[in-house]
Amino acid sequence: MEWLAVFLGGGVGSLFRYAISRWVPANGPGFPTATFVANVLACVVLGLAWGYVSRHVSLSPSVKLFVLVGFCGGFSTFSTFSLETLRLFQEGKSMMAVVYILSSILVCILVLFLTQKAM
């Protein structure tokens, strides 16, 4: 049952990730906005879910796995983030790559910190 929860959560998270890539306007060859938005939103969900789960131990392990491992894992896009960062460096856009790295890491950590306290 736990494997099924992760599998289903991952599928739902991946669909949300795809929706973000379709809804967030592309900035041409510039800053990877859709991936940045998806990573920040995944951190919001993860922070809220982690905060809730840590205070409500009555949730089943399957529900926890569905949200924390499956959904957030499918929704987050770190591998895409890494590929886009590499491409920025390869295209000679080193400053944009550094800004992308720092803003992604700092904003996502800040969002996790703030949202995990909200629940």
mmCIF file of C-alpha atoms in Angstrom:
data_model
loop_
_atom_site.group_PDB
_atom_site.id
_atom_site.type_symbol
_atom_site.label_atom_id
_atom_site.label_comp_id
_atom_site.label_asym_id
_atom_site.label_seq_id
_atom_site.Cartn_x
_atom_site.Cartn_y
_atom_site.Cartn_z
ATOM 1 C CA MET A 1 0.000 0.000 0.000
ATOM 2 C CA GLU A 2 2.876 2.389 0.742
ATOM 3 C CA TRP A 3 4.360 1.877 -2.735
ATOM 4 C CA LEU A 4 0.978 2.627 -4.279
ATOM 5 C CA ALA A 5 0.679 5.827 -2.242
ATOM 6 C CA VAL A 6 4.084 7.046 -3.452
ATOM 7 C CA PHE A 7 3.270 6.036 -7.036
ATOM 8 C CA LEU A 8 -0.077 7.835 -7.083
ATOM 9 C CA GLY A 9 1.266 10.892 -5.294
ATOM 10 C CA GLY A 10 4.156 11.098 -7.738
ATOM 11 C CA GLY A 11 1.767 10.955 -10.667
ATOM 12 C CA VAL A 12 -0.390 13.739 -9.271
ATOM 13 C CA GLY A 13 2.687 15.828 -8.460
ATOM 14 C CA SER A 14 4.029 15.322 -11.968
ATOM 15 C CA LEU A 15 0.732 16.481 -13.440
ATOM 16 C CA PHE A 16 0.901 19.620 -11.301
ATOM 17 C CA ARG A 17 4.478 20.188 -12.494
ATOM 18 C CA TYR A 18 3.379 19.841 -16.105
ATOM 19 C CA ALA A 19 0.499 22.271 -15.525
ATOM 20 C CA ILE A 20 2.927 24.845 -14.107
ATOM 21 C CA SER A 21 5.119 24.507 -17.201
ATOM 22 C CA ARG A 22 2.080 25.179 -19.394
ATOM 23 C CA TRP A 23 0.641 28.072 -17.339
ATOM 24 C CA VAL A 24 3.740 30.056 -16.445
ATOM 25 C CA PRO A 25 4.827 32.117 -19.434
ATOM 26 C CA ALA A 26 8.224 31.274 -20.857
ATOM 27 C CA ASN A 27 10.828 34.010 -20.851
ATOM 28 C CA GLY A 28 12.525 32.810 -24.019
ATOM 29 C CA PRO A 29 16.115 31.697 -23.471
ATOM 30 C CA GLY A 30 16.303 33.579 -20.159
ATOM 31 C CA PHE A 31 15.519 32.768 -16.559
ATOM 32 C CA PRO A 32 13.738 29.386 -16.134
ATOM 33 C CA THR A 33 10.642 30.856 -14.484
ATOM 34 C CA ALA A 34 8.345 27.804 -14.660
ATOM 35 C CA THR A 35 10.893 25.557 -12.937
ATOM 36 C CA PHE A 36 11.571 28.216 -10.306
ATOM 37 C CA VAL A 37 7.822 28.595 -9.635
ATOM 38 C CA ALA A 38 7.339 24.819 -9.429
ATOM 39 C CA ASN A 39 10.261 24.420 -7.006
ATOM 40 C CA VAL A 40 8.993 27.221 -4.756
ATOM 41 C CA LEU A 41 5.413 25.888 -4.805
ATOM 42 C CA ALA A 42 6.670 22.361 -4.085
ATOM 43 C CA CYS A 43 8.533 23.771 -1.088
ATOM 44 C CA VAL A 44 5.362 25.543 0.080
ATOM 45 C CA VAL A 45 3.417 22.274 -0.126
ATOM 46 C CA LEU A 46 6.237 20.339 1.533
ATOM 47 C CA GLY A 47 6.552 22.896 4.349
ATOM 48 C CA LEU A 48 2.812 22.973 5.020
ATOM 49 C CA ALA A 49 2.522 19.191 4.816
ATOM 50 C CA TRP A 50 5.561 18.585 7.013
ATOM 51 C CA GLY A 51 4.289 21.075 9.587
ATOM 52 C CA TYR A 52 0.884 19.400 9.622
ATOM 53 C CA VAL A 53 2.219 15.847 9.700
ATOM 54 C CA SER A 54 4.644 16.607 12.519
ATOM 55 C CA ARG A 55 1.757 17.839 14.680
ATOM 56 C CA HIS A 56 -0.878 15.253 13.704
ATOM 57 C CA VAL A 57 0.601 11.805 14.222
ATOM 58 C CA SER A 58 -2.772 10.170 13.602
ATOM 59 C CA LEU A 59 -2.334 10.337 9.827
ATOM 60 C CA SER A 60 -1.712 7.002 8.182
ATOM 61 C CA PRO A 61 1.761 6.277 6.812
ATOM 62 C CA SER A 62 0.215 5.962 3.334
ATOM 63 C CA VAL A 63 -1.182 9.514 3.457
ATOM 64 C CA LYS A 64 2.158 10.855 4.636
ATOM 65 C CA LEU A 65 3.975 9.009 1.841
ATOM 66 C CA PHE A 66 1.435 10.144 -0.760
ATOM 67 C CA VAL A 67 2.005 13.817 0.051
ATOM 68 C CA LEU A 68 5.584 14.078 1.324
ATOM 69 C CA VAL A 69 7.345 11.552 -0.910
ATOM 70 C CA GLY A 70 5.014 11.043 -3.855
ATOM 71 C CA PHE A 71 3.365 14.384 -4.556
ATOM 72 C CA CYS A 72 6.250 16.619 -3.524
ATOM 73 C CA GLY A 73 8.773 14.355 -5.240
ATOM 74 C CA GLY A 74 6.789 14.371 -8.478
ATOM 75 C CA PHE A 75 6.086 18.086 -8.267
ATOM 76 C CA SER A 76 9.594 19.254 -7.427
ATOM 77 C CA THR A 77 11.925 19.625 -10.338
ATOM 78 C CA PHE A 78 15.455 19.588 -9.058
ATOM 79 C CA SER A 79 16.735 17.545 -11.960
ATOM 80 C CA THR A 80 15.264 20.061 -14.386
ATOM 81 C CA PHE A 81 16.738 22.855 -12.276
ATOM 82 C CA SER A 82 20.162 21.249 -12.586
ATOM 83 C CA LEU A 83 19.903 20.787 -16.344
ATOM 84 C CA GLU A 84 18.727 24.366 -16.874
ATOM 85 C CA THR A 85 21.552 25.668 -14.692
ATOM 86 C CA LEU A 86 24.087 23.676 -16.694
ATOM 87 C CA ARG A 87 22.653 25.046 -19.936
ATOM 88 C CA LEU A 88 22.870 28.619 -18.648
ATOM 89 C CA PHE A 89 26.557 28.081 -17.872
ATOM 90 C CA GLN A 90 27.138 26.441 -21.254
ATOM 91 C CA GLU A 91 25.455 29.375 -23.015
ATOM 92 C CA GLY A 92 27.809 31.795 -21.272
ATOM 93 C CA LYS A 93 25.077 33.146 -18.989
ATOM 94 C CA SER A 94 27.092 32.559 -15.834
ATOM 95 C CA MET A 95 25.647 35.474 -13.860
ATOM 96 C CA MET A 96 22.080 34.368 -14.620
ATOM 97 C CA ALA A 97 23.012 30.810 -13.612
ATOM 98 C CA VAL A 98 24.409 32.003 -10.279
ATOM 99 C CA VAL A 99 21.334 34.171 -9.634
ATOM 100 C CA TYR A 100 19.108 31.192 -10.463
ATOM 101 C CA ILE A 101 21.019 28.880 -8.126
ATOM 102 C CA LEU A 102 21.097 31.310 -5.207
ATOM 103 C CA SER A 103 17.515 32.518 -5.567
ATOM 104 C CA SER A 104 16.174 28.970 -5.909
ATOM 105 C CA ILE A 105 18.017 27.696 -2.855
ATOM 106 C CA LEU A 106 17.466 30.724 -0.620
ATOM 107 C CA VAL A 107 13.810 31.294 -1.505
ATOM 108 C CA CYS A 108 12.933 27.599 -1.188
ATOM 109 C CA ILE A 109 14.649 27.263 2.196
ATOM 110 C CA LEU A 110 12.933 30.440 3.418
ATOM 111 C CA VAL A 111 9.546 29.200 2.187
ATOM 112 C CA LEU A 112 10.064 25.832 3.890
ATOM 113 C CA PHE A 113 11.022 27.575 7.135
ATOM 114 C CA LEU A 114 7.982 29.867 7.062
ATOM 115 C CA THR A 115 5.380 27.332 5.946
ATOM 116 C CA GLN A 116 6.331 24.461 8.232
ATOM 117 C CA LYS A 117 5.471 26.724 11.156
ATOM 118 C CA ALA A 118 2.075 27.642 9.644
ATOM 119 C CA MET A 119 0.417 24.320 10.334
#
